[in-house]
């Protein structure tokens, strides 16, 4: 992660603040910073979203392409995550500097989406064994202000919600090979069910306490954090993946505490995201006139 | 205890530009490539270039004119140092007889061992032992307040802390804003009546810390840090509120100095500290502060 140097005194100040349940910006340990979301910001992608969480800025674009399913799972589609850490975010990402972090983020997302009850790949299948949709989820990190995991997962979920997959109107069988006819009408499309799609919640252990949504400075003060993938099913939240970040280790009691906090925070976060997404859709309608974008 | 999550839509983004509109004397903002002056007889200063007969802006910012010299001061830029500026800076490297310091300028600044006060305050030649103990005084990551002593030809700043008011900073909070937003004043050290002290570094680094009770004058030339001291909740709230207020003013591109910060702090009292992260509250506080500042001017 982008390293910010902190002096011992600053770290002490942050640490005591977390223990007091009053963080440097006035939040409690369980509060998130305000976020800003906009869907359909990239015109030439099937779906896109931009999420800004304080200083963390994430742009996600989803492209769908027709692919052949693997022989192992002939009835499943594919999803691939690619994270690009822009050198605009921090000079450290220049060249290959951001590669490690990018891989870590992409792997965590892949793992969180892996379970069939978290993300149903079968819905992406067109003709079992022959054709399926492959979703390319391209994530661009434009600015780093801490808590990348949460922001990336929220933005991805929003972009997938925004994704419109064109409908396949007909399949012509030609010598055992199916040829697909894709609808030309941009409004003749299917959507992806996002109810179960997991989000990631980073629970950061600072001192003896756990906090959600750590800022870049707070991340510096923690030795270990736990990324919890939270997926909702039948209005209940489940852990779909966990991943530890940082060099430290966690005691099993702390781990349990972190998981608990992660799941409850994840539930609220999920609800808030879905509410925002539906609100935006109802306000914008089917046709988007103009995007707000980055300026202003 | 519940988690507070607030996801808002970009559609609802508060237009902070409205603040400038109700300002009578809002400065004109030039964009790169825009003609600043087409008249003859002007000289091009920083942030401008000549094309044909026109002087054009090369950065986005406001115009400053000194007699016939026209320059554009960029809104967002790295810190351009001037001798005598108060800066808040972070040590990045310990080298031979000097520290490398990050002052948010284009190049690393330096702090010579000979330009610090040694602990104990005695004035003597720096010997080899002092050189070896340099990391004991200031190590990587430490924050200091200092003054720009000299600017080298290539633009490197040389700092000094040989005054009791400068030195290592203890517990507190660093807020980063654009350097152009910090107003140049007679003093940049303030003990605000709300119970916190701030150092407004000219380089855009602002240090907010609890009001020092014992060492009002800087005390021992500052190498001590009391890490075991726990800042009480009340002080913390003041500091966090100040931080959010400073960021709110900076977000609205308002100048930062003791009065504006104090006003913003007072106007923000109707909000909870964490509510000040929301755009509406930011706008409201900035608007009320602007209003009060204007009343005071009249």
XYZ file of C-alpha atoms in Angstrom:
594
model
C 0.000 0.000 0.000
C 1.046 3.516 -0.484
C 3.389 4.253 2.328
C 2.993 7.383 4.309
C 5.716 7.970 6.817
C 4.499 8.739 10.296
C 6.412 9.747 13.360
C 6.076 7.829 16.597
C 4.132 10.667 18.153
C 1.573 10.732 15.359
C 1.148 6.996 15.635
C 0.621 7.319 19.364
C -1.980 9.989 18.765
C -3.868 7.782 16.310
C -3.581 4.759 18.579
C -4.952 6.553 21.625
C -7.723 7.973 19.479
C -8.764 4.522 18.342
C -8.736 3.288 21.921
C -10.897 6.245 22.884
C -13.306 5.350 20.042
C -12.794 8.801 18.618
C -10.647 8.775 15.535
C -8.675 11.620 13.994
C -11.580 12.763 11.842
C -14.230 12.311 14.503
C -15.505 8.929 13.404
C -16.078 6.042 15.736
C -14.392 2.714 15.153
C -17.303 1.399 13.130
C -17.944 4.357 10.863
C -17.176 4.697 7.209
C -16.156 7.920 5.559
C -18.720 9.333 3.134
C -18.557 7.854 -0.322
C -19.616 9.101 -3.688
C -20.808 6.807 -6.422
C -21.562 7.200 -10.078
C -22.478 4.445 -12.496
C -22.186 4.353 -16.246
C -19.347 6.783 -16.388
C -17.445 5.084 -19.226
C -19.488 5.042 -22.410
C -17.745 2.265 -24.260
C -17.850 -0.317 -21.491
C -20.731 -2.685 -20.844
C -20.899 -1.381 -17.328
C -18.850 1.021 -15.275
C -18.776 2.793 -11.971
C -16.657 5.242 -10.129
C -16.431 5.290 -6.388
C -14.736 7.877 -4.303
C -14.156 7.150 -0.641
C -12.519 10.224 0.895
C -9.281 10.303 -1.073
C -9.522 6.837 -2.538
C -10.693 7.017 -6.112
C -11.626 3.888 -8.030
C -12.848 3.557 -11.590
C -14.175 0.206 -12.731
C -15.146 -0.832 -16.220
C -16.757 -4.138 -17.148
C -16.532 -5.587 -20.652
C -18.230 -8.760 -21.742
C -16.999 -11.024 -24.443
C -18.043 -14.417 -25.761
C -15.722 -17.210 -24.777
C -15.793 -20.989 -24.644
C -16.351 -22.480 -21.190
C -13.679 -24.644 -19.648
C -14.148 -28.363 -20.038
C -14.165 -28.642 -16.252
C -17.180 -26.369 -15.910
C -19.007 -26.495 -19.233
C -22.058 -24.764 -17.804
C -20.289 -21.785 -16.278
C -19.243 -18.407 -17.552
C -16.063 -16.656 -16.589
C -15.101 -13.560 -14.708
C -11.689 -12.011 -14.605
C -10.435 -9.179 -12.461
C -7.646 -6.938 -13.491
C -6.382 -4.176 -11.249
C -4.265 -1.358 -12.539
C -2.555 0.888 -10.041
C -2.133 4.167 -11.816
C 1.071 6.039 -11.101
C -1.168 9.054 -10.655
C -2.192 7.593 -7.319
C 1.275 7.579 -5.864
C 4.742 7.705 -7.418
C 5.430 4.312 -5.874
C 3.191 2.699 -8.463
C 5.415 3.855 -11.273
C 6.731 1.104 -13.514
C 6.048 -2.204 -11.857
C 5.728 -0.717 -8.392
C 2.007 -1.313 -8.043
C 2.030 -4.811 -9.472
C 2.152 -6.667 -6.191
C -0.719 -4.723 -4.694
C -2.707 -5.058 -7.916
C -2.302 -8.816 -7.900
C -3.266 -9.011 -4.256
C -6.439 -7.031 -4.883
C -7.368 -9.044 -7.968
C -6.718 -12.350 -6.211
C -8.779 -11.379 -3.194
C -11.683 -10.414 -5.406
C -11.377 -13.597 -7.462
C -11.400 -15.696 -4.320
C -14.341 -13.841 -2.831
C -16.363 -14.349 -6.021
C -15.365 -17.974 -6.332
C -18.129 -19.616 -4.329
C -21.183 -20.452 -6.452
C -23.452 -19.009 -3.791
C -21.543 -15.731 -3.848
C -21.472 -15.223 -7.571
C -23.428 -17.475 -9.886
C -21.273 -18.088 -12.930
C -23.971 -20.282 -14.421
C -25.983 -17.196 -15.273
C -23.215 -16.236 -17.689
C -23.530 -19.442 -19.667
C -25.072 -19.214 -23.135
C -24.735 -22.711 -24.572
C -23.245 -25.263 -22.205
C -19.928 -26.498 -23.449
C -19.844 -24.110 -26.344
C -20.402 -20.500 -25.486
C -20.411 -18.404 -22.380
C -19.930 -14.807 -21.440
C -16.673 -13.739 -19.973
C -16.702 -10.613 -17.847
C -13.554 -8.558 -17.759
C -13.656 -6.377 -14.676
C -10.971 -3.738 -15.095
C -10.249 -1.758 -11.978
C -8.246 1.425 -12.102
C -6.921 2.958 -8.928
C -6.687 6.678 -9.470
C -5.931 7.803 -5.956
C -4.990 6.059 -2.747
C -6.444 7.268 0.506
C -6.574 4.023 2.417
C -9.039 1.187 2.509
C -8.504 0.074 -1.064
C -10.096 -3.338 -0.639
C -13.495 -2.040 0.384
C -13.555 0.676 -2.231
C -12.493 -1.680 -5.011
C -15.098 -4.275 -4.117
C -17.893 -1.719 -3.813
C -16.987 -0.152 -7.129
C -16.826 -3.571 -8.789
C -20.216 -4.506 -7.463
C -21.659 -1.228 -8.694
C -20.084 -1.723 -12.113
C -21.447 -5.255 -12.354
C -24.865 -3.959 -11.384
C -24.536 -1.456 -14.179
C -23.424 -4.083 -16.702
C -25.769 -4.823 -19.557
C -25.150 -8.030 -21.432
C -26.696 -8.045 -24.895
C -29.324 -10.689 -25.462
C -28.573 -13.611 -27.683
C -31.456 -13.733 -30.108
C -30.726 -16.910 -32.023
C -28.228 -19.656 -32.414
C -27.608 -21.189 -35.804
C -26.219 -24.654 -35.732
C -23.590 -25.000 -38.380
C -21.812 -28.345 -38.612
C -22.115 -28.946 -34.894
C -20.809 -25.445 -34.109
C -23.297 -22.949 -32.839
C -23.172 -19.478 -34.258
C -24.757 -16.838 -32.113
C -26.752 -13.867 -33.189
C -26.453 -11.016 -30.749
C -29.107 -8.370 -30.520
C -28.081 -5.017 -31.964
C -30.449 -3.038 -29.829
C -28.528 -1.614 -26.880
C -31.635 -1.732 -24.722
C -32.316 -5.375 -25.413
C -30.118 -6.748 -22.718
C -29.933 -8.795 -19.552
C -28.683 -7.702 -16.192
C -26.634 -9.560 -13.664
C -28.161 -10.449 -10.340
C -26.114 -8.624 -7.726
C -27.866 -9.643 -4.534
C -25.287 -12.253 -3.627
C -22.229 -10.500 -4.934
C -19.747 -10.175 -2.108
C -18.117 -7.011 -0.876
C -14.883 -6.798 1.024
C -14.618 -5.221 4.431
C -11.187 -4.451 5.782
C -11.019 -4.712 9.529
C -7.849 -3.102 10.726
C -6.354 -4.009 14.065
C -4.887 -0.954 15.725
C -3.610 -1.517 19.213
C -6.136 -3.828 20.826
C -9.082 -2.495 18.888
C -10.527 -3.180 15.488
C -11.642 -0.449 13.127
C -13.317 -0.434 9.746
C -12.465 1.880 6.886
C -8.923 2.792 7.950
C -7.403 5.885 6.435
C -3.929 5.665 4.940
C -2.438 6.937 8.192
C -4.325 4.421 10.267
C -3.179 1.618 7.994
C 0.360 2.588 8.891
C -0.374 2.081 12.575
C -1.670 -1.427 12.230
C 0.334 -4.576 12.021
C -2.369 -6.805 10.681
C -5.748 -6.397 9.079
C -8.329 -8.871 8.018
C -10.214 -8.516 4.752
C -13.591 -10.181 5.045
C -15.619 -10.985 1.961
C -19.269 -10.585 2.918
C -21.983 -12.016 0.732
C -25.691 -11.690 1.334
C -28.126 -14.533 0.853
C -31.753 -14.572 1.974
C -31.139 -11.376 3.894
C -28.378 -12.935 5.921
C -24.721 -12.247 5.585
C -22.110 -14.902 5.081
C -18.369 -14.801 4.949
C -17.254 -15.753 1.479
C -13.561 -15.166 1.869
C -10.982 -13.912 4.300
C -7.564 -12.577 3.639
C -5.008 -11.129 5.999
C -2.943 -8.125 5.080
C 0.237 -7.029 6.767
C 3.036 -8.792 8.484
C 1.422 -9.336 11.850
C -0.663 -12.206 13.090
C -4.030 -12.278 14.789
C -5.059 -14.039 17.963
C -8.053 -16.282 17.458
C -10.225 -14.144 19.741
C -9.261 -11.024 17.831
C -9.903 -12.844 14.609
C -13.366 -13.760 15.800
C -13.979 -10.158 16.816
C -12.760 -8.943 13.435
C -14.997 -11.358 11.573
C -17.989 -10.283 13.617
C -17.315 -6.628 13.031
C -16.648 -7.290 9.354
C -19.912 -9.099 8.824
C -22.057 -6.514 10.617
C -20.308 -3.653 8.836
C -20.588 -5.565 5.572
C -24.337 -5.948 6.011
C -24.829 -2.205 6.480
C -22.464 -1.423 3.655
C -24.257 -3.798 1.332
C -27.623 -2.281 2.105
C -26.317 1.233 1.622
C -24.759 0.317 -1.711
C -27.866 -1.353 -3.022
C -29.990 1.539 -1.908
C -27.694 3.998 -3.666
C -27.639 1.916 -6.835
C -31.398 1.611 -7.019
C -31.829 5.283 -6.224
C -29.502 6.277 -8.989
C -31.240 4.011 -11.438
C -34.640 5.344 -10.576
C -33.406 8.903 -10.905
C -31.447 8.486 -14.093
C -33.857 6.094 -15.747
C -32.949 3.972 -18.684
C -31.244 6.622 -20.682
C -28.428 8.620 -19.235
C -28.197 12.177 -20.358
C -24.907 13.287 -18.970
C -22.401 12.100 -16.474
C -21.161 14.161 -13.572
C -17.655 12.825 -13.955
C -14.532 14.017 -12.287
C -14.707 17.753 -12.664
C -16.523 20.283 -10.571
C -23.467 0.670 18.180
C -24.130 0.656 14.504
C -21.982 1.279 11.512
C -22.546 4.570 9.808
C -22.317 4.229 6.063
C -23.154 7.010 3.696
C -23.025 6.394 -0.024
C -24.202 9.382 -1.951
C -24.654 9.814 -5.660
C -22.419 11.936 -7.789
C -25.638 13.454 -9.114
C -26.134 15.120 -5.760
C -22.648 16.511 -5.581
C -22.668 19.929 -3.950
C -21.305 22.530 -6.289
C -18.662 24.292 -4.261
C -18.292 26.784 -7.084
C -21.437 28.481 -5.814
C -19.349 29.922 -3.026
C -17.250 31.887 -5.472
C -20.310 33.174 -7.278
C -21.702 35.050 -4.346
C -18.346 36.638 -3.739
C -18.145 40.112 -5.201
C -14.403 40.226 -5.638
C -13.774 36.629 -6.597
C -10.405 36.451 -8.302
C -10.405 35.631 -11.991
C -9.073 32.153 -12.666
C -6.907 31.679 -15.720
C -6.563 28.348 -17.474
C -3.445 27.179 -19.303
C -3.209 28.693 -22.757
C -5.518 31.561 -21.938
C -4.377 35.027 -22.960
C -3.455 36.951 -19.830
C -2.626 40.202 -21.534
C -2.422 41.170 -25.159
C -0.950 44.568 -24.470
C 2.593 45.483 -25.197
C 5.054 46.409 -22.519
C 4.404 43.668 -19.994
C 7.005 41.230 -18.806
C 6.290 37.534 -18.428
C 6.696 36.125 -14.939
C 6.286 32.657 -13.482
C 3.470 30.578 -14.889
C 3.278 32.409 -18.189
C 4.738 32.179 -21.673
C 4.782 34.356 -24.747
C 3.136 33.385 -27.979
C 3.110 36.008 -30.684
C 2.403 39.277 -28.955
C 0.344 37.742 -26.164
C 1.318 36.630 -22.718
C -0.487 33.386 -21.953
C -0.952 31.375 -18.804
C 0.912 28.090 -18.566
C -0.761 27.006 -15.319
C -4.250 27.309 -13.877
C -4.355 30.021 -11.295
C -4.814 33.654 -10.456
C -2.928 36.581 -11.898
C -0.496 38.586 -9.866
C 0.926 41.779 -11.154
C 3.876 43.714 -9.852
C 4.301 46.858 -11.926
C 4.931 45.504 -15.415
C 5.609 41.941 -14.362
C 2.688 39.592 -14.925
C 2.719 36.167 -13.342
C 0.164 33.449 -12.706
C 0.129 31.863 -9.288
C -1.024 28.273 -9.671
C -3.897 27.016 -7.565
C -2.391 23.585 -7.128
C 1.328 23.309 -7.050
C 4.219 22.127 -5.036
C 5.613 24.479 -2.487
C 7.885 27.176 -3.834
C 10.021 28.209 -0.923
C 10.957 31.660 0.171
C 13.500 32.629 2.774
C 11.873 33.199 6.145
C 8.884 30.944 5.525
C 7.659 28.805 8.376
C 7.311 25.213 7.232
C 6.201 21.952 8.743
C 8.308 19.158 7.337
C 9.014 15.485 7.645
C 12.426 13.868 7.941
C 12.965 11.356 5.169
C 16.605 10.447 5.505
C 19.482 10.828 7.921
C 22.721 11.639 6.133
C 26.176 12.822 7.048
C 25.887 16.040 9.006
C 22.433 16.684 7.611
C 18.897 15.433 7.404
C 16.901 15.160 4.233
C 13.479 16.662 4.730
C 10.250 16.535 2.784
C 8.687 19.978 2.607
C 6.256 19.321 -0.233
C 8.550 21.205 -2.599
C 9.842 19.805 -5.857
C 13.177 18.793 -4.400
C 14.073 17.395 -1.018
C 15.075 20.052 1.461
C 17.963 19.750 3.841
C 18.442 20.479 7.498
C 22.072 20.774 8.469
C 23.246 19.453 11.798
C 24.733 22.872 12.400
C 21.349 24.522 11.999
C 19.601 22.741 14.832
C 19.709 23.480 18.509
C 21.238 20.592 20.346
C 19.202 19.250 23.256
C 20.073 21.080 26.390
C 20.399 24.271 24.445
C 24.150 24.609 24.687
C 25.887 26.298 21.822
C 29.061 24.591 20.725
C 30.842 23.132 17.748
C 29.313 19.951 16.422
C 31.684 17.109 17.114
C 31.813 13.578 15.772
C 29.695 12.311 18.661
C 26.890 14.638 17.712
C 27.062 13.331 14.197
C 26.727 9.784 15.438
C 23.797 10.667 17.638
C 21.864 12.402 14.869
C 19.250 9.712 14.623
C 18.612 10.111 18.330
C 17.551 13.709 17.769
C 15.542 13.265 14.619
C 14.810 10.058 12.818
C 13.002 9.132 9.650
C 9.338 10.025 9.771
C 9.662 12.664 12.446
C 7.867 15.930 11.925
C 9.527 19.245 12.572
C 8.628 22.849 12.314
C 11.366 24.975 10.822
C 12.143 28.102 8.902
C 13.618 28.404 5.429
C 17.106 29.756 5.829
C 18.452 29.637 2.340
C 17.512 28.584 -1.161
C 20.211 26.976 -3.243
C 20.584 27.633 -6.930
C 18.800 24.482 -8.047
C 15.874 25.216 -5.742
C 16.738 23.039 -2.752
C 15.680 24.604 0.507
C 17.918 24.718 3.501
C 16.035 24.859 6.783
C 16.968 25.776 10.305
C 15.417 25.224 13.706
C 17.737 27.384 15.784
C 14.988 29.047 17.679
C 13.032 27.763 20.586
C 9.748 27.913 18.741
C 10.933 25.467 16.104
C 11.844 21.859 16.558
C 10.423 18.404 16.718
C 6.651 18.083 16.904
C 5.023 15.814 19.420
C 1.526 14.384 19.467
C -0.964 15.878 17.080
C -2.347 15.767 13.615
C -0.941 16.795 10.254
C -3.321 18.233 7.679
C -2.157 18.685 4.116
C -3.581 21.422 1.907
C -2.411 23.285 -1.185
C 0.423 25.669 -0.276
C -1.260 28.539 -2.107
C -4.174 28.403 0.338
C -2.075 29.299 3.364
C -2.146 33.028 3.823
C 1.158 34.683 4.606
C 0.972 36.397 7.956
C 3.202 37.863 10.562
C 2.970 34.744 12.669
C 2.142 31.217 11.700
C 2.022 29.814 15.225
C -1.352 30.206 16.820
C -2.856 29.221 20.109
C -6.517 29.214 19.250
C -9.022 30.107 21.954
C -10.798 26.806 21.326
C -7.987 25.028 23.080
C -5.597 23.836 20.430
C -2.547 25.241 18.782
C -1.876 25.187 15.079
C 1.175 25.772 12.972
C 0.249 26.954 9.520
C 3.231 25.912 7.441
C 3.688 27.973 4.304
C 4.271 24.715 2.496
C 0.679 23.609 2.989
C 1.367 21.329 5.930
C -0.693 22.340 8.917
C 0.046 20.967 12.326
C -2.798 20.755 14.820
C -1.918 19.823 18.370
C -3.339 20.195 21.852
C -2.499 23.512 23.469
C 0.740 23.106 25.277
C 0.224 24.085 28.858
C 3.746 23.978 30.160
C 5.924 24.951 27.235
C 4.220 27.982 25.818
C 7.483 29.293 24.470
C 8.606 26.061 22.890
C 10.376 24.921 26.026
C 13.527 22.961 25.495
C 14.059 23.575 21.803
C 12.010 20.525 21.268
C 13.524 17.115 20.991
C 11.350 15.601 23.640
C 8.186 13.731 22.851
C 5.888 12.612 25.551
C 4.544 9.404 24.085
C 2.988 8.142 27.276
C 0.744 11.154 27.637
C -2.804 10.393 26.603
C -4.594 13.320 25.054
C -7.972 13.638 26.768
C -11.162 13.194 24.816
C -12.061 16.888 24.947
C -8.814 17.970 23.317
C -9.213 15.267 20.735
C -12.619 16.534 19.732
C -11.253 20.038 19.301
C -8.370 18.760 17.193
C -10.588 16.581 15.030
C -13.037 19.423 14.541
C -10.236 21.786 13.564
C -8.917 19.214 11.119
C -12.283 18.837 9.465
C -12.816 22.594 9.379
C -9.431 23.214 7.773
C -10.135 20.558 5.169
C -13.597 22.013 4.585
C -12.148 25.468 3.934
C -9.447 23.985 1.740
C -12.062 22.018 -0.176
C -13.833 25.271 -0.940
C -10.521 26.937 -1.842
C -10.738 29.459 0.943
C -7.659 31.076 2.396
C -6.423 29.615 5.650
C -5.306 31.822 8.502
C -6.097 32.087 12.166
C -9.301 34.107 11.808
C -10.824 32.009 9.046
C -10.062 28.813 10.887
C -11.427 30.163 14.143
C -14.627 31.335 12.442
C -15.052 28.012 10.681
C -14.585 26.278 13.997
C -17.269 28.390 15.625
C -19.686 27.971 12.731
C -19.169 24.229 12.768
C -20.352 23.829 16.341
C -23.858 22.901 15.271
C -22.528 19.767 13.603
C -21.063 16.671 15.156
C -17.401 16.294 14.321
C -17.898 13.367 11.958
C -20.745 15.127 10.206
C -18.215 17.647 8.955
C -17.022 15.069 6.451
C -20.286 15.422 4.549
C -20.458 17.755 1.600
C -23.483 19.703 2.813
C -21.812 20.463 6.112
C -18.591 21.439 4.363
C -20.481 23.832 2.139
C -22.489 25.254 4.994
C -19.473 25.880 7.185
C -17.531 27.456 4.344
C -20.475 29.611 3.388
C -21.026 30.892 6.917
C -17.322 31.492 7.386
C -17.156 33.436 4.171
C -20.114 35.490 5.251
C -18.579 36.331 8.603
C -15.260 37.226 7.078
C -16.994 39.595 4.710
C -18.931 41.251 7.525
C -15.707 41.756 9.358
C -14.098 43.386 6.342
C -16.836 45.929 5.961
